[in-house]
Coordinates of C-alpha atoms in Angstrom, one line a residue:
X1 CA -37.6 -1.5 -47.1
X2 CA -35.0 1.0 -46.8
X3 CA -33.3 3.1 -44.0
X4 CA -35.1 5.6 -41.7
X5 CA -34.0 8.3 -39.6
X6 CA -34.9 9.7 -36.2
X7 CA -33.3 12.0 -34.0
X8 CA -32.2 10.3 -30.6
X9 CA -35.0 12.2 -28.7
X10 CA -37.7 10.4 -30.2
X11 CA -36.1 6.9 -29.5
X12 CA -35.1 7.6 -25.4
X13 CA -36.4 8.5 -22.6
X14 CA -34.6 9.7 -19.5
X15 CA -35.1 8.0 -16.4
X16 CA -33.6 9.4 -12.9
X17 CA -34.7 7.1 -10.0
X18 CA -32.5 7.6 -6.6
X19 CA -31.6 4.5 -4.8
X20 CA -32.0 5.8 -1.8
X21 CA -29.5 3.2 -0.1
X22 CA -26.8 5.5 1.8
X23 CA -23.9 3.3 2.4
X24 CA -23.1 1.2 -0.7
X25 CA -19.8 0.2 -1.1
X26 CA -17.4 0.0 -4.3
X27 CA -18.5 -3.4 -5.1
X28 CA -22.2 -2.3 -5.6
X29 CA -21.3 0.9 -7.3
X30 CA -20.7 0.5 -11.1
X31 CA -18.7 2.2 -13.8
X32 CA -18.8 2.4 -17.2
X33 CA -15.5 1.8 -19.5
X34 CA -14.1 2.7 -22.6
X35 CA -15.5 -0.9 -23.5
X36 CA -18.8 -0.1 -22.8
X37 CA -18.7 -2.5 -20.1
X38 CA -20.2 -1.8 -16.5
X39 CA -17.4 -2.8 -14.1
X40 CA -17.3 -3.4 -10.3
X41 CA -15.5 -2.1 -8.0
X42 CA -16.2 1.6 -8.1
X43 CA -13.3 3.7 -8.8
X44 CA -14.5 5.6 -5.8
X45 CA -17.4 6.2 -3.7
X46 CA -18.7 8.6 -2.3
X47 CA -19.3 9.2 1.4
X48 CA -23.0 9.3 1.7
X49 CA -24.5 7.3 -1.8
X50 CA -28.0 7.9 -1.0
X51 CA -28.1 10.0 -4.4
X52 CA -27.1 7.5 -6.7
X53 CA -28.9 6.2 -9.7
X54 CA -30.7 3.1 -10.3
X55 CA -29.7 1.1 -13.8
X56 CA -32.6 -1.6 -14.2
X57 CA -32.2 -4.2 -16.1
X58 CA -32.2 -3.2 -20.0
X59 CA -31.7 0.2 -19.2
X60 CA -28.5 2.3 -20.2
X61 CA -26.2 4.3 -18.0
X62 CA -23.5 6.5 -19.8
X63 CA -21.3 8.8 -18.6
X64 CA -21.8 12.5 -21.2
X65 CA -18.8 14.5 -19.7
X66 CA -16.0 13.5 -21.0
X67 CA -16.8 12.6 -24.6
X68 CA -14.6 15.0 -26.4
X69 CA -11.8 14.4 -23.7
X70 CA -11.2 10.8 -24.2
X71 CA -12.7 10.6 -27.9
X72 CA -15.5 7.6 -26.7
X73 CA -18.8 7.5 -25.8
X74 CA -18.8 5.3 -22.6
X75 CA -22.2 3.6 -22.2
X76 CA -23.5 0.7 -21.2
X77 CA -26.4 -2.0 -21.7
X78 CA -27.4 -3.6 -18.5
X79 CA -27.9 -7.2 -19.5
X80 CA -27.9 -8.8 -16.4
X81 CA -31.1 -10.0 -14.6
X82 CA -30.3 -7.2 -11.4
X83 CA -30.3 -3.1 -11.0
X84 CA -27.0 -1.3 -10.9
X85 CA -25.9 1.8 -8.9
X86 CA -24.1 4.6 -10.7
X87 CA -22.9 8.0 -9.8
X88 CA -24.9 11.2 -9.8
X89 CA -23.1 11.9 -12.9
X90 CA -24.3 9.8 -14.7
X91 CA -27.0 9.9 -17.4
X92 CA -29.5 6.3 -17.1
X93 CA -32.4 6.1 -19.9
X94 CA -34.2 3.5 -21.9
X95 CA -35.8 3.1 -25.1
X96 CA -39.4 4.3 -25.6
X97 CA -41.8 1.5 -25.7
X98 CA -43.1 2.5 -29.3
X99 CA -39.2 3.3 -31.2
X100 CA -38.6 1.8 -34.0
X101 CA -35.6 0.8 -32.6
X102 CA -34.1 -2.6 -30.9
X103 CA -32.4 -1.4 -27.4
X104 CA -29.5 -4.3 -28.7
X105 CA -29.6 -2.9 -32.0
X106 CA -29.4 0.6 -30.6
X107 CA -25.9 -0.7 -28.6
X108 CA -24.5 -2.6 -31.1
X109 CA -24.4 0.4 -33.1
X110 CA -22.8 2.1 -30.7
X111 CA -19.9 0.0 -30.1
X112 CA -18.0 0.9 -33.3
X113 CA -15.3 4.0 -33.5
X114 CA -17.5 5.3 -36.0
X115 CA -20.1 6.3 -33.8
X116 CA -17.5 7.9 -31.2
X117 CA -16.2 10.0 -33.6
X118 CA -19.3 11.0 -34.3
X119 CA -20.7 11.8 -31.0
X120 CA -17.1 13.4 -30.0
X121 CA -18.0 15.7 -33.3
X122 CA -20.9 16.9 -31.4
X123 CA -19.5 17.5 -28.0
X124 CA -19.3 21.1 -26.6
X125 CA -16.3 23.1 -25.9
X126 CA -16.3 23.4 -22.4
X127 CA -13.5 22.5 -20.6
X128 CA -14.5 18.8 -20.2
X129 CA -15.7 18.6 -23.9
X130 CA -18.7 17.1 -22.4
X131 CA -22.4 17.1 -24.0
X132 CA -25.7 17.8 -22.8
X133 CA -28.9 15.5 -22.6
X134 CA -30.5 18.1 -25.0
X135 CA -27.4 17.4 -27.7
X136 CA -27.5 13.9 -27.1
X137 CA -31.3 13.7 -27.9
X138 CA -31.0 16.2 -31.0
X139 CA -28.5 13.9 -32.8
X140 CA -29.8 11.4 -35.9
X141 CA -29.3 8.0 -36.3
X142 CA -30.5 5.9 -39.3
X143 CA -31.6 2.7 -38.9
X144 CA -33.1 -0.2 -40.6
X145 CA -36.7 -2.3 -40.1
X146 CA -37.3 -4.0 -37.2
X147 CA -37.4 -7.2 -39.2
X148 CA -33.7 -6.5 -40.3
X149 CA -32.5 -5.3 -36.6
X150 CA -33.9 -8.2 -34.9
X151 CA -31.8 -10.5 -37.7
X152 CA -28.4 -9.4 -36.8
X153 CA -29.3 -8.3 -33.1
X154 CA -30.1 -12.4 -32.7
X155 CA -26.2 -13.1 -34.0
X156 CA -25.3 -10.6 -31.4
X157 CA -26.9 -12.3 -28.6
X158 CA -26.0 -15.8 -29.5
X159 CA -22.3 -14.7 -29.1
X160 CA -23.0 -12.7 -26.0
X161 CA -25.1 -15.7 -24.2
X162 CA -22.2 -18.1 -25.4
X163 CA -19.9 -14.9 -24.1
X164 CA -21.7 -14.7 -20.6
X165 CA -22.4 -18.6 -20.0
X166 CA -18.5 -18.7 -19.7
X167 CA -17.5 -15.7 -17.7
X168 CA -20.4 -17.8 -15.2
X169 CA -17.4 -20.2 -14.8
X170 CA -14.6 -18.2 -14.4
X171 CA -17.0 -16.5 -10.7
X172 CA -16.8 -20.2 -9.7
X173 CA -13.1 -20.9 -10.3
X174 CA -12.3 -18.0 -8.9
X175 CA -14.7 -18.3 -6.0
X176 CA -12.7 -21.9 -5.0
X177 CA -9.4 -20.4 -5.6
X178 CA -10.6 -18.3 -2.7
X179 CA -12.2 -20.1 -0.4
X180 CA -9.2 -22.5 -0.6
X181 CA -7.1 -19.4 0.4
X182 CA -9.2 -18.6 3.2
X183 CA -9.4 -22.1 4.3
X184 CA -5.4 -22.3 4.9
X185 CA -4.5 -19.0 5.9
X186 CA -6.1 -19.7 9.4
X187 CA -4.4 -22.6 9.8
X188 CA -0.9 -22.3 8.5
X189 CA 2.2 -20.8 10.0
X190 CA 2.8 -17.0 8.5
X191 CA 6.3 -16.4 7.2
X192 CA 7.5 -12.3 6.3
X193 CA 8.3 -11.6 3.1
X194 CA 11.5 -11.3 3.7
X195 CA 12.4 -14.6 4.7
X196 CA 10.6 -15.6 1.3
X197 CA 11.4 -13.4 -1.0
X198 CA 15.6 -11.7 -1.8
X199 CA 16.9 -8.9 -4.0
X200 CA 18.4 -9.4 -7.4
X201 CA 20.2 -6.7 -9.1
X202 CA 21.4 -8.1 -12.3
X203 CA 22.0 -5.3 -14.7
X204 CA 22.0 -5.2 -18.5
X205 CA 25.6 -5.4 -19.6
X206 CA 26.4 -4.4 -22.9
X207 CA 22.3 -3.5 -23.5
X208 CA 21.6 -7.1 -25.2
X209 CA 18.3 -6.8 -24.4
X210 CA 16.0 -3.5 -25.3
X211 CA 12.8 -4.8 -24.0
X212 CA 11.9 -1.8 -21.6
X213 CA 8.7 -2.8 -19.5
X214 CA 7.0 -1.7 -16.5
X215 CA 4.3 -2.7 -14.0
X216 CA 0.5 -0.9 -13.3
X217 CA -2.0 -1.4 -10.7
X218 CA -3.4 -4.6 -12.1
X219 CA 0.0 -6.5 -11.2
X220 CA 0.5 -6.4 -15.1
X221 CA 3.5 -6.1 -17.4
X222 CA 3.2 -3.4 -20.2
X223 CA 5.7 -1.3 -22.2
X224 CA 7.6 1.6 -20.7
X225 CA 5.7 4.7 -21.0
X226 CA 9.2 6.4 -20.3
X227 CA 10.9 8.3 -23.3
X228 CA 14.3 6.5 -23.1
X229 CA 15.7 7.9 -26.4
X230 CA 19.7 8.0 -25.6
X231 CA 19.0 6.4 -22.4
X232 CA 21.9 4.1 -20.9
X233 CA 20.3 0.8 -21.1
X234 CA 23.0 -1.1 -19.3
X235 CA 22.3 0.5 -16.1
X236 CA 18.7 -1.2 -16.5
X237 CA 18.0 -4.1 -14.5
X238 CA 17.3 -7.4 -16.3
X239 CA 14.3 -9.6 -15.0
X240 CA 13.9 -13.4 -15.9
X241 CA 11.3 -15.8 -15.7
X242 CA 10.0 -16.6 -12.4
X243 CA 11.5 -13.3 -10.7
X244 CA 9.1 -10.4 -9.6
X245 CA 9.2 -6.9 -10.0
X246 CA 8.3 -4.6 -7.1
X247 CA 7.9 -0.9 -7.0
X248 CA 6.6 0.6 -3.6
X249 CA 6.3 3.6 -4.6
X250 CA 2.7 5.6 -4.2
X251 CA 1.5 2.4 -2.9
X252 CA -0.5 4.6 -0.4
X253 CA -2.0 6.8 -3.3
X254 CA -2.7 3.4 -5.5
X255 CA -3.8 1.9 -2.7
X256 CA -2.2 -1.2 -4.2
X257 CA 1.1 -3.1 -3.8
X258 CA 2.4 -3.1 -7.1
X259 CA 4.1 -6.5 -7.8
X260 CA 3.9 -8.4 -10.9
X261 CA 5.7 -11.8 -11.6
X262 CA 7.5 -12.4 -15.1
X263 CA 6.4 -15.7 -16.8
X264 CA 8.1 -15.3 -20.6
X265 CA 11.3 -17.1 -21.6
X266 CA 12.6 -13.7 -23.1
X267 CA 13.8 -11.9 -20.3
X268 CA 13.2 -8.0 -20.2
X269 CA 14.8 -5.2 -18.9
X270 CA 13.2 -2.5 -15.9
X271 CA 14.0 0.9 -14.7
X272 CA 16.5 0.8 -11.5
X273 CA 13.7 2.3 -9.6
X274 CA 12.2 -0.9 -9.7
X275 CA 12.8 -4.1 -7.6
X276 CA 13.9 -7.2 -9.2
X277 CA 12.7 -10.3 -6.2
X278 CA 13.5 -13.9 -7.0
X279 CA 12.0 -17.1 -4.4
X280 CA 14.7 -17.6 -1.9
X281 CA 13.1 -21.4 -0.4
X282 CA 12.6 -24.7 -2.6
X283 CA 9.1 -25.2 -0.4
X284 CA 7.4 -22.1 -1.7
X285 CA 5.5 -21.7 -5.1
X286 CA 6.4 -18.3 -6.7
X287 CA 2.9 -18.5 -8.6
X288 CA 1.7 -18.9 -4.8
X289 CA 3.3 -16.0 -3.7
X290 CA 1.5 -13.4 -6.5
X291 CA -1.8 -15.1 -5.7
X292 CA -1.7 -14.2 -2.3
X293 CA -0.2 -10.7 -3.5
X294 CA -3.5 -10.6 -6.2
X295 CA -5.5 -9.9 -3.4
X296 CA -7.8 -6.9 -2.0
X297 CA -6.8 -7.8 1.6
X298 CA -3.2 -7.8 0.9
X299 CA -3.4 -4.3 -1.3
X300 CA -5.3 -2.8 1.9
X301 CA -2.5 -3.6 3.8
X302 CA 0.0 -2.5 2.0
X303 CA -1.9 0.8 1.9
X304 CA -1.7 0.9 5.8
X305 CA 1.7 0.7 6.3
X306 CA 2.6 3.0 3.4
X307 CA 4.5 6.0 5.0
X308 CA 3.1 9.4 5.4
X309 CA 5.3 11.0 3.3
X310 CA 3.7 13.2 -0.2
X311 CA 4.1 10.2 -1.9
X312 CA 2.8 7.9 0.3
X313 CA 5.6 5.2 -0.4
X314 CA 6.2 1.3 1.0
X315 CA 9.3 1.2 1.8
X316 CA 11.3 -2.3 1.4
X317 CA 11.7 -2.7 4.8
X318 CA 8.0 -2.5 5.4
X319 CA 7.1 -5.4 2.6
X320 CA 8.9 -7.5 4.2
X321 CA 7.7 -7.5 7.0
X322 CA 4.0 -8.5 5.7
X323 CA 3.6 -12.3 6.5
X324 CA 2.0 -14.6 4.0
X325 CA 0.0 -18.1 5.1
X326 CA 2.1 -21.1 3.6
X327 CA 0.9 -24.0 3.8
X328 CA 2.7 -27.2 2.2
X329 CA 3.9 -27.3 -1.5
X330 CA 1.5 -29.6 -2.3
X331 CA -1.3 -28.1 -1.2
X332 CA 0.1 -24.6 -2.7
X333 CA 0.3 -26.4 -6.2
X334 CA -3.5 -27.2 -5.7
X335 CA -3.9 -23.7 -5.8
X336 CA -2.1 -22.5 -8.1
X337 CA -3.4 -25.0 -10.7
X338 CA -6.8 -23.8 -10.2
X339 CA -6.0 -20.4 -10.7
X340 CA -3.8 -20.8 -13.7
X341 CA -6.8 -22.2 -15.0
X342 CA -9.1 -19.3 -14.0
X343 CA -6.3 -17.2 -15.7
X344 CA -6.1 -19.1 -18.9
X345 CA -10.2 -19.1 -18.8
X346 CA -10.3 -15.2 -18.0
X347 CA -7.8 -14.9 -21.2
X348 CA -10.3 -16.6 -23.3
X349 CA -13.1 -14.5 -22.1
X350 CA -11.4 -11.9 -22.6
X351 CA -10.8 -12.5 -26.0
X352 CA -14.6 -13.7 -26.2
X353 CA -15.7 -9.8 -25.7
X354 CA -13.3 -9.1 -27.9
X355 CA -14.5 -10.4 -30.7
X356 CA -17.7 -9.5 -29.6
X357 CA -16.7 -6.1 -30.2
X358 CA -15.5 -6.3 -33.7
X359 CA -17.8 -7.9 -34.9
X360 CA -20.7 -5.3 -34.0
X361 CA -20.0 -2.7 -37.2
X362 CA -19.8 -5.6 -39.2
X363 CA -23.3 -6.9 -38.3
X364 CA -24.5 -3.0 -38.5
X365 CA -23.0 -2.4 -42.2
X366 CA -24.8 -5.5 -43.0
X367 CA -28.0 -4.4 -41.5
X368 CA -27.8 -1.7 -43.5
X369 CA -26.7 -2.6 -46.9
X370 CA -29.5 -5.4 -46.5
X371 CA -31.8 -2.5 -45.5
X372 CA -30.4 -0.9 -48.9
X373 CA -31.3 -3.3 -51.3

């Protein structure tokens, strides 16, 4: 049988259909990671959206402009059973009717470092490293029969149905989680933040622990980005399990309060910029407390009474003032067991794409050495 090859251009087609619809907010606007994932909500949106693109269903959206800058070519297969909105910028095609070409076989092949490299190769050297529609289409691919493609593109969406029929579950935790939320915080007393929450400033004496971490936007642990070669590491603060770490900084900028609670046994150390909060009440869940602080209403808030200053801080004083619906311990543990399960469950899934991912070049190189023999 063998492998052919085509140039892109006579396997897509452009498509450019305007949706027309002028105020669509960031939850019906979709981007396009480095996963090759669409994601909701929008990073941002504009004011007036009446120009933005349709994705139908087994179309592609990908974003050509900055495929030299970040290495990647971020595209996306829409696999759901809906449209979905994109920015102008964007580039949305499909597969001619006639390629010899699967449109899953055509992504799978894409989703491998391989293939980045490859298209990054190509990329122009403006100052986005970006590439035209014209580069795009003039590229070469080689790819096996049809007969071979649909073999491994059928693995492919066995593991993606199995993949999807789970993240299906996690909506409906995580839509109970919520309602439950919104059921009680109408009907509970509001206590401040500060009548929750106190300061701990426990500092790293004789550095016996190195682990430097930090918080993002996601409410999320990761390592320091900070260069902290001959740093002092005793004048870090140490954080333990159960204790948050707060940093108001930029929260206006963000548009996020940026809190994350520690859950390891092995405590960690923080920069001194950073807030170290423990539970100061026996009748409040701290698990409760960064649910409530998980969500989009809370982060708008905290966005509002941000100061007006360059860097748009919130300022201790300000957090705690915010109140926070508490309603009775046991109904708080409810709550939290549910969403520790939707956590655990969104872990999994997570690790479900994952693998999803790597396995892609394996099922191409086998595609192809089967094509070969």
């Amino acid at each position: 049988m063998g492998l052919s090859k085509y140039k892109l251009g006579n396997c897509v087609e452009l498509y450019s259909e305007r949706c027309n619809i002028p105020n669509l907010t960031e939850w019906d606007v979709s981007g396009v990671n480095r996963d090759k994932e669409f994601f909701e909500p929008s990073k941002q949106v504009g004011e007036n959206t009446s120009n933005y693109k349709v994705v139908p269903v087994d179309y592609f959206a990908c974003n050509l402009m900055h495929v030299g800058r970040d290495k990647v070519l971020p595209i996306a297969l829409n696999h759901t059973n809906k449209e979905k909105y994109v920015s102008p910028a964007y580039t949305v095609f499909k597969i001619k009717e006639n390629a010899q070409i699967l449109k899953e076989y055509f992504f799978i092949m894409l989703k491998s470092n391989e293939q980045d490299r490859y298209f990054w190769f190509h990329t122009d050297s403006s100052i986005r490293d970006g590439m035209s529609w014209e580069d795009f289409c003039d590229l070469e691919i080689s790819i096996p029969p049809l007969v071979i493609q649909q073999k491994y593109v059928a693995v492919y969406n066995a593991m993606l149905a199995n993949q999807q029929s789970y993240e299906r579950g996690l909506y409906d935790l995580r839509l109970t989680c919520e309602n439950l939320i919104d059921k009680y915080k109408h009907k509970t007393p509001k206590i401040p933040v500060g009548d929750i929450l106190k300061d701990v400033d426990l500092r790293n004496v004789d550095s016996q622990v190195s682990d430097v971490q930090g918080i993002n936007i996601t409410k999320q642990f990761m390592p320091s980005v900070a260069n902290i070669a001959g740093i002092d590491l005793s004048k870090y603060k140490l954080v333990k399990k159960g204790q948050f770490v707060f940093s108001g900084m930029q929260t206006g900028r963000d548009k996020c309060i940026r809190i994350a609670l520690f859950n390891k046994d092995k405590p960690i150390i923080i920069s001194p910029a950073y807030s170290v909060l423990e539970i100061k009440r026996d009748d409040i869940l701290p698990e409760y407390v960064m649910m409530w602080f998980s969500r989009k209403e809370v982060d708008r808030l905290g966005w509002f009474m941000s100061d007006g200053s360059i860097r748009t801080n919130l300022d201790m004083e300000r957090f705690y003032e915010i109140k926070i619906p508490v309603p009775q311990l046991n109904v708080q543990k409810s709550i939290v067991d549910i969403y520790q399960v939707y956590n655990a469950r969104k872990e999994i899934n997570e690790k479900l794409k994952s693998q999803i991912k790597d396995i892609c070049p394996i099922l191409i190189k086998g595609s192809i050495e089967e094509s070969s023999r």
